[in-house]
CSV table of C-alpha atoms in Angstrom, one decimal:
chain,number,residue,atom,x,y,z
E,1,MET,CA,50.8,288.2,120.0
E,2,MET,CA,47.2,288.3,119.3
E,3,LYS,CA,47.7,292.3,118.0
E,4,SER,CA,50.3,291.2,115.6
E,5,ILE,CA,48.0,288.2,114.2
E,6,ALA,CA,45.0,290.8,113.6
E,7,TYR,CA,47.8,293.3,112.1
E,8,TYR,CA,48.9,290.2,109.7
E,9,LEU,CA,45.0,289.3,109.2
E,10,ILE,CA,44.0,293.1,108.5
E,11,PHE,CA,46.7,293.4,105.9
E,12,PHE,CA,46.1,289.8,104.0
E,13,ILE,CA,42.1,291.1,103.5
E,14,PHE,CA,43.3,294.5,102.5
E,15,LEU,CA,45.6,292.3,99.7
E,16,LEU,CA,43.0,290.4,98.9
E,17,VAL,CA,39.8,292.8,98.8
E,18,ILE,CA,41.6,296.1,97.4
E,19,VAL,CA,45.1,295.4,96.0
E,20,LEU,CA,44.8,292.1,94.0
E,21,PRO,CA,41.1,293.0,92.3
E,22,ALA,CA,43.0,296.4,91.2
E,23,ALA,CA,45.9,294.8,89.9
E,24,ILE,CA,43.7,292.5,87.7
E,25,VAL,CA,41.6,295.2,86.4
E,26,ARG,CA,44.8,297.0,85.4
E,27,SER,CA,46.7,294.2,84.2
E,28,CYS,CA,43.4,293.2,82.2
E,29,SER,CA,42.7,296.3,80.9
E,30,GLY,CA,46.1,297.1,79.6
E,31,PHE,CA,46.9,293.8,77.7
E,32,LEU,CA,43.9,291.5,77.5
E,33,PRO,CA,41.8,293.4,75.0
E,34,GLU,CA,44.8,294.5,73.1
E,35,LYS,CA,45.9,291.0,73.0
E,36,LEU,CA,42.6,289.9,71.9
E,37,ASP,CA,42.1,292.4,69.2
E,38,GLU,CA,45.8,291.5,67.5
E,39,GLU,CA,44.7,287.9,67.6
E,40,SER,CA,41.6,288.3,66.2
E,41,GLN,CA,42.6,290.6,63.8
E,42,MET,CA,45.0,288.4,62.3
E,43,VAL,CA,43.6,287.6,59.0
E,44,LYS,CA,44.0,284.0,57.9
E,45,PRO,CA,44.3,283.0,54.2
E,46,ARG,CA,40.7,283.2,52.3
E,47,GLU,CA,39.0,284.4,55.2
E,48,LEU,CA,36.5,287.2,54.6
E,49,THR,CA,37.3,290.7,56.1
E,50,VAL,CA,35.2,293.8,56.7
E,51,SER,CA,36.6,297.3,55.9
E,52,LEU,CA,35.2,299.1,59.2
E,53,TYR,CA,35.4,302.9,59.1
E,54,VAL,CA,35.8,303.2,63.3
E,55,THR,CA,34.7,306.7,63.8
E,56,SER,CA,36.3,307.4,67.3
E,57,LYS,CA,39.8,306.7,65.1
E,58,LYS,CA,38.5,308.3,62.0
E,59,ARG,CA,40.2,305.5,60.1
E,60,ILE,CA,39.6,302.2,58.2
E,61,GLU,CA,40.5,298.7,59.9
E,62,LYS,CA,40.2,295.6,58.3
E,63,ILE,CA,38.4,293.3,60.7
E,64,PRO,CA,38.0,289.6,60.1
E,65,LEU,CA,34.0,288.7,59.4
E,66,GLU,CA,33.1,287.0,62.3
E,67,GLU,CA,35.1,289.0,64.7
E,68,TYR,CA,33.3,292.4,63.6
E,69,VAL,CA,30.0,290.2,64.0
E,70,LYS,CA,31.0,289.8,67.7
E,71,GLY,CA,31.5,293.4,67.9
E,72,VAL,CA,28.1,294.2,66.5
E,73,VAL,CA,26.0,291.9,68.9
E,74,ALA,CA,27.8,293.1,72.0
E,75,ALA,CA,27.0,296.7,70.6
E,76,GLU,CA,23.2,296.1,69.7
E,77,MET,CA,21.9,293.3,72.1
E,78,PRO,CA,22.3,292.8,75.9
E,79,ALA,CA,24.3,290.1,76.4
E,80,SER,CA,22.3,289.1,79.1
E,81,PHE,CA,19.7,287.9,76.5
E,82,LYS,CA,19.3,284.1,75.8
E,83,ILE,CA,21.6,282.3,73.6
E,84,GLU,CA,19.3,282.2,70.6
E,85,ALA,CA,18.6,285.5,70.6
E,86,LEU,CA,22.1,286.6,70.2
E,87,LYS,CA,22.3,283.9,67.7
E,88,ALA,CA,19.6,285.6,65.8
E,89,GLN,CA,21.2,289.0,66.3
E,90,ALA,CA,24.5,287.6,64.9
E,91,VAL,CA,23.0,286.3,61.5
E,92,ALA,CA,21.5,289.9,61.3
E,93,ALA,CA,24.5,291.5,61.4
E,94,ARG,CA,26.4,289.5,59.5
E,95,THR,CA,23.8,289.7,56.5
E,96,TYR,CA,23.7,293.3,57.0
E,97,VAL,CA,27.5,293.8,56.2
E,98,TYR,CA,27.3,291.0,53.7
E,99,LYS,CA,25.2,292.9,51.5
E,100,ARG,CA,27.4,295.8,51.7
E,101,MET,CA,30.9,293.9,51.4
E,102,ARG,CA,32.4,295.7,48.4
E,103,SER,CA,34.4,292.4,47.9
E,104,LYS,CA,31.2,290.9,47.1
E,105,GLY,CA,29.8,293.4,44.8
E,106,GLY,CA,28.4,295.5,47.3
E,107,THR,CA,27.7,299.3,47.7
E,108,GLY,CA,29.8,299.9,50.7
E,109,CYS,CA,29.3,302.5,53.2
E,110,SER,CA,28.1,305.9,51.8
E,111,LEU,CA,29.6,308.0,54.4
E,112,HIS,CA,32.8,306.3,53.9
E,113,PRO,CA,33.5,305.4,50.5
E,114,GLU,CA,36.3,303.2,50.9
E,115,ALA,CA,34.9,301.3,53.9
E,116,ASP,CA,32.0,298.5,53.6
E,117,VAL,CA,30.4,299.6,56.7
E,118,CYS,CA,30.8,302.3,59.9
E,119,ASP,CA,30.3,302.1,63.2
E,120,ASP,CA,27.8,304.6,63.7
E,121,PRO,CA,24.4,303.0,64.6
E,122,THR,CA,22.5,305.8,63.1
E,123,HIS,CA,23.9,305.3,59.6
E,124,CYS,CA,25.3,301.5,59.6
E,125,GLN,CA,25.2,299.2,62.6
E,126,ALA,CA,27.3,299.8,65.8
E,127,TRP,CA,30.3,298.1,67.0
E,128,ILE,CA,32.9,297.9,69.8
E,129,SER,CA,36.0,296.4,69.9
E,130,THR,CA,37.2,293.7,73.1
E,131,GLY,CA,38.3,296.9,74.9
E,132,GLN,CA,35.4,298.5,74.7
E,133,MET,CA,33.3,295.5,75.8
E,134,LEU,CA,35.5,295.4,79.0
E,135,LYS,CA,34.8,298.8,79.7
E,136,LYS,CA,30.9,298.3,79.1
E,137,TRP,CA,30.8,294.8,81.5
E,138,GLY,CA,33.3,295.2,83.7
E,139,ILE,CA,36.4,292.4,84.3
E,140,PHE,CA,34.0,290.1,86.0
E,141,ALA,CA,31.3,290.0,83.5
E,142,PHE,CA,33.6,290.5,80.5
E,143,TYR,CA,34.7,286.8,80.4
E,144,HIS,CA,31.2,285.5,80.6
E,145,TYR,CA,29.8,287.6,78.2
E,146,TYR,CA,32.6,287.6,75.6
E,147,SER,CA,32.4,283.3,75.6
E,148,LYS,CA,28.8,283.9,75.1
E,149,ILE,CA,28.7,286.2,72.3
E,150,SER,CA,31.6,284.3,70.8
E,151,GLN,CA,29.3,280.8,71.2
E,152,ALA,CA,26.5,282.7,69.5
E,153,VAL,CA,28.8,283.9,66.4
E,154,LYS,CA,30.7,280.6,66.2
E,155,SER,CA,27.6,278.5,65.8
E,156,THR,CA,26.3,280.5,63.1
E,157,SER,CA,29.1,281.2,61.4
E,158,GLY,CA,28.5,281.7,57.7
E,159,MET,CA,25.0,282.1,57.9
E,160,VAL,CA,22.9,284.8,56.4
E,161,ILE,CA,19.4,285.7,55.7
E,162,LEU,CA,18.3,285.6,52.1
E,163,TYR,CA,15.0,286.4,50.1
E,164,GLN,CA,14.4,285.0,46.8
E,165,GLY,CA,18.2,284.0,47.1
E,166,GLU,CA,19.6,287.7,47.8
E,167,PRO,CA,20.9,289.0,51.1
E,168,ILE,CA,17.9,291.0,52.9
E,169,ASP,CA,18.3,294.4,54.7
E,170,PRO,CA,17.9,293.0,57.8
E,171,LEU,CA,16.3,296.0,59.9
E,172,PHE,CA,15.8,295.4,63.6
E,173,HIS,CA,15.0,297.8,66.8
E,174,SER,CA,14.7,297.7,70.5
E,175,THR,CA,11.1,297.1,71.2
E,176,SER,CA,8.0,297.2,68.9
E,177,GLY,CA,5.3,297.3,71.7
E,178,GLY,CA,3.6,294.3,70.6
E,179,LYS,CA,3.6,294.4,66.9
E,180,THR,CA,6.0,295.2,64.2
E,181,GLU,CA,5.5,297.8,61.3
E,182,ASN,CA,5.2,297.1,57.5
E,183,SER,CA,8.1,299.2,55.6
E,184,GLU,CA,6.0,301.4,53.9
E,185,ASP,CA,4.1,302.6,57.1
E,186,VAL,CA,7.5,304.2,58.2
E,187,TRP,CA,9.6,305.0,55.1
E,188,GLY,CA,6.9,304.6,52.1
E,189,ASN,CA,8.9,301.8,50.4
E,190,PHE,CA,7.3,298.0,50.2
E,191,VAL,CA,9.4,295.5,51.3
E,192,PRO,CA,8.3,292.1,51.0
E,193,TYR,CA,10.2,290.5,54.0
E,194,LEU,CA,9.5,293.4,56.5
E,195,ARG,CA,5.8,292.7,57.0
E,196,SER,CA,3.8,293.6,60.3
E,197,VAL,CA,3.9,290.7,62.6
E,198,THR,CA,2.9,290.1,66.5
E,199,SER,CA,5.7,290.4,69.0
E,200,PRO,CA,4.4,289.5,72.5
E,201,GLY,CA,6.4,289.0,75.5
E,202,GLU,CA,8.3,292.4,75.6
E,203,GLU,CA,7.1,293.6,78.6
E,204,SER,CA,10.5,293.2,80.3
E,205,SER,CA,12.1,295.7,78.2
E,206,PRO,CA,12.7,299.0,80.1
E,207,LYS,CA,11.5,301.1,77.1
E,208,PHE,CA,8.1,299.3,76.9
E,209,ILE,CA,6.2,302.1,78.1
E,210,ALA,CA,7.8,305.5,78.3
E,211,VAL,CA,6.3,309.1,80.1
E,212,LYS,CA,7.7,312.5,78.4
E,213,GLN,CA,6.5,315.5,79.7
E,214,LEU,CA,7.4,319.0,77.6
E,215,PRO,CA,5.9,322.7,78.7
E,216,VAL,CA,3.3,324.0,76.4
E,217,SER,CA,5.4,326.7,75.4
E,218,GLU,CA,8.1,324.6,73.9
E,219,VAL,CA,6.0,322.5,72.5
E,220,VAL,CA,4.2,325.3,70.5
E,221,SER,CA,7.8,326.4,69.7
E,222,LYS,CA,9.1,323.4,68.2
E,223,ILE,CA,5.7,322.9,65.8
E,224,ARG,CA,6.3,326.6,64.7
E,225,GLN,CA,9.7,326.5,64.2
E,226,LYS,CA,9.1,323.1,61.9
E,227,TRP,CA,6.0,324.6,60.1
E,228,PRO,CA,6.1,328.3,60.1
E,229,ASP,CA,2.7,328.6,58.1
E,230,ILE,CA,1.1,326.3,60.7
E,231,SER,CA,-2.1,327.9,62.3
E,232,ILE,CA,-2.4,326.7,66.0
E,233,ASP,CA,-3.9,327.7,69.5
E,234,PRO,CA,-0.9,328.7,71.5
E,235,GLN,CA,-2.7,328.1,74.7
E,236,ASN,CA,-4.4,324.7,73.7
E,237,PRO,CA,-2.2,323.2,71.1
E,238,GLU,CA,-3.3,319.9,71.9
E,239,GLY,CA,-6.7,320.6,71.3
E,240,GLN,CA,-6.5,320.9,67.6
E,241,TRP,CA,-4.6,317.3,67.3
E,242,GLU,CA,-6.1,314.6,66.0
E,243,VAL,CA,-5.2,311.0,64.6
E,244,VAL,CA,-6.1,310.8,61.2
E,245,GLU,CA,-4.6,307.3,60.5
E,246,ARG,CA,-2.8,304.5,61.9
E,247,SER,CA,-0.4,301.9,60.6
E,248,GLU,CA,-1.1,298.1,60.8
E,249,GLY,CA,1.6,298.0,63.7
E,250,GLY,CA,-1.2,300.4,65.6
E,251,ARG,CA,1.3,303.2,65.7
E,252,ILE,CA,0.4,307.1,64.3
E,253,LYS,CA,1.0,307.2,60.9
E,254,LYS,CA,-0.9,310.5,60.1
E,255,MET,CA,-2.3,313.4,62.3
E,256,ARG,CA,-3.6,316.4,62.0
E,257,ILE,CA,-1.8,319.5,64.0
E,258,GLY,CA,-3.8,322.2,63.3
E,259,ASN,CA,-4.3,323.0,59.6
E,260,ARG,CA,-1.8,320.6,58.5
E,261,ILE,CA,-1.4,316.7,58.2
E,262,VAL,CA,2.0,315.3,59.7
E,263,SER,CA,3.5,311.7,59.7
E,264,GLY,CA,3.9,310.4,62.9
E,265,THR,CA,7.5,310.2,62.3
E,266,GLU,CA,7.8,313.7,61.7
E,267,ILE,CA,6.2,314.0,65.4
E,268,ARG,CA,8.2,311.3,66.9
E,269,GLU,CA,11.4,313.4,65.6
E,270,LEU,CA,10.1,316.7,66.3
E,271,PHE,CA,9.9,315.9,70.4
E,272,GLN,CA,12.4,312.9,70.3
E,273,LEU,CA,9.7,310.4,71.8
E,274,ASN,CA,10.7,306.7,71.8
E,275,SER,CA,8.3,305.7,69.0
E,276,THR,CA,5.4,306.8,66.8
E,277,ASN,CA,3.1,304.8,69.1
E,278,PHE,CA,2.3,307.4,71.7
E,279,LYS,CA,-0.6,309.5,72.8
E,280,TRP,CA,-1.1,312.7,74.8
E,281,GLU,CA,-2.8,314.6,77.4
E,282,ARG,CA,-3.0,318.1,79.3
E,283,ASP,CA,-1.4,318.7,82.6
E,284,LYS,CA,-1.5,321.7,83.9
E,285,ASP,CA,1.2,323.8,81.7
E,286,LYS,CA,2.7,320.9,79.9
E,287,ILE,CA,1.8,317.7,77.4
E,288,LYS,CA,2.2,314.4,78.5
E,289,PHE,CA,3.6,311.7,76.0
E,290,THR,CA,3.2,308.4,76.8
E,291,THR,CA,4.9,306.0,74.2
E,292,ILE,CA,4.6,302.2,73.9
E,293,GLY,CA,7.9,300.7,72.5
E,294,TYR,CA,11.3,301.9,71.4
E,295,GLY,CA,12.7,302.5,67.8
E,296,HIS,CA,11.1,302.3,64.3
E,297,GLY,CA,9.4,299.1,64.9
E,298,VAL,CA,10.4,297.7,61.8
E,299,GLY,CA,12.1,294.2,61.2
E,300,LEU,CA,13.3,292.2,64.2
E,301,SER,CA,12.5,293.3,67.7
E,302,GLN,CA,15.3,292.5,70.0
E,303,TYR,CA,12.9,292.1,73.3
E,304,GLY,CA,10.5,289.9,71.5
E,305,ALA,CA,13.2,287.7,69.8
E,306,ASN,CA,14.5,286.9,73.6
E,307,ALA,CA,10.9,286.7,74.7
E,308,MET,CA,10.7,283.8,71.9
E,309,ALA,CA,13.9,282.2,72.9
E,310,GLU,CA,12.8,282.1,76.4
E,311,GLU,CA,9.9,280.1,75.1
E,312,GLY,CA,12.1,277.7,73.3
E,313,ALA,CA,12.3,279.4,69.9
E,314,SER,CA,15.5,278.9,68.1
E,315,PHE,CA,17.3,281.3,66.1
E,316,ILE,CA,15.9,280.4,63.0
E,317,ASP,CA,12.3,280.3,64.2
E,318,ILE,CA,12.8,284.1,65.6
E,319,LEU,CA,14.5,285.0,61.8
E,320,LYS,CA,11.5,283.6,59.9
E,321,HIS,CA,9.1,285.2,62.6
E,322,TYR,CA,10.5,288.7,61.8
E,323,TYR,CA,11.3,288.3,58.5
E,324,THR,CA,8.5,287.1,56.1
E,325,GLY,CA,9.1,284.7,53.8
E,326,VAL,CA,13.1,284.3,54.2
E,327,GLU,CA,15.4,281.4,54.3
E,328,ILE,CA,18.9,281.0,56.1
E,329,LYS,CA,21.8,279.7,54.5
E,330,LYS,CA,25.6,279.7,54.5
E,331,MET,CA,27.0,282.4,52.3
E,332,ASP,CA,29.3,281.4,49.6
E,333,ALA,CA,32.9,282.0,50.6
């Protein structure tokens, strides 16, 4: 009798712990995302839609604007962030696409002329579908995070960032390292709302400080490939490096490499460093780069935004801090 009860108990635990969760995951992955996608992509009368080029599918999809914004927030910012930071990201994402919507006189996506934007983060904004959100977060976190992002988007519905009455280019990045950059220090163009501002509290970022070591031979090889006419000591290249100019944000703007003056951005790209706020030192047969921050450093710092939210700042406070002289308003329908 006791053995039978034990067998039944083991079988019940097996069903509860193994079979049921697996069935839930299969069920949700099979039907939930598609159902959400179908419902979300049903365009209501007079509702603004985004023509999105989906790279993985190599086609353009029409998506309601607010649903598109959810996909951007889910792709671009950790869903565990404070709700006010998510709201700030939602408004920035909406502003970005609104400025480019062809139905509103925007220029659209230069890589895909028939689309407003694409989902390639190196060109436009990242974006993921609800199915991709499920894979990213897992079934048990999906409902919580999706609901949280939906709340952030709904509570800021229609809001965009304006400078002198026009939508801005709301650039953003992961981690500034304590201070953001002026636009001209990175790309050469002065943009009045993209000014350098302090960004405290970013130490929680996993990429606040990073170390990368490269063999001296590789460093020399990359430099010579980039600048074939450069004069540099292959045994002691770092001995001929010198910072010439720093930006207002404290990053390397220009530096001397041998007989050439190069930009910090060129060195960052050449050695695939996290930012242009870096220093170097020799470590035997390697050169060790230590970087602070992650990204170009212009505009909104995502980890800085979350730090502000943790201190009680609203999404409007966050946006007005990182974008100088702007206002946040409901867009015209």
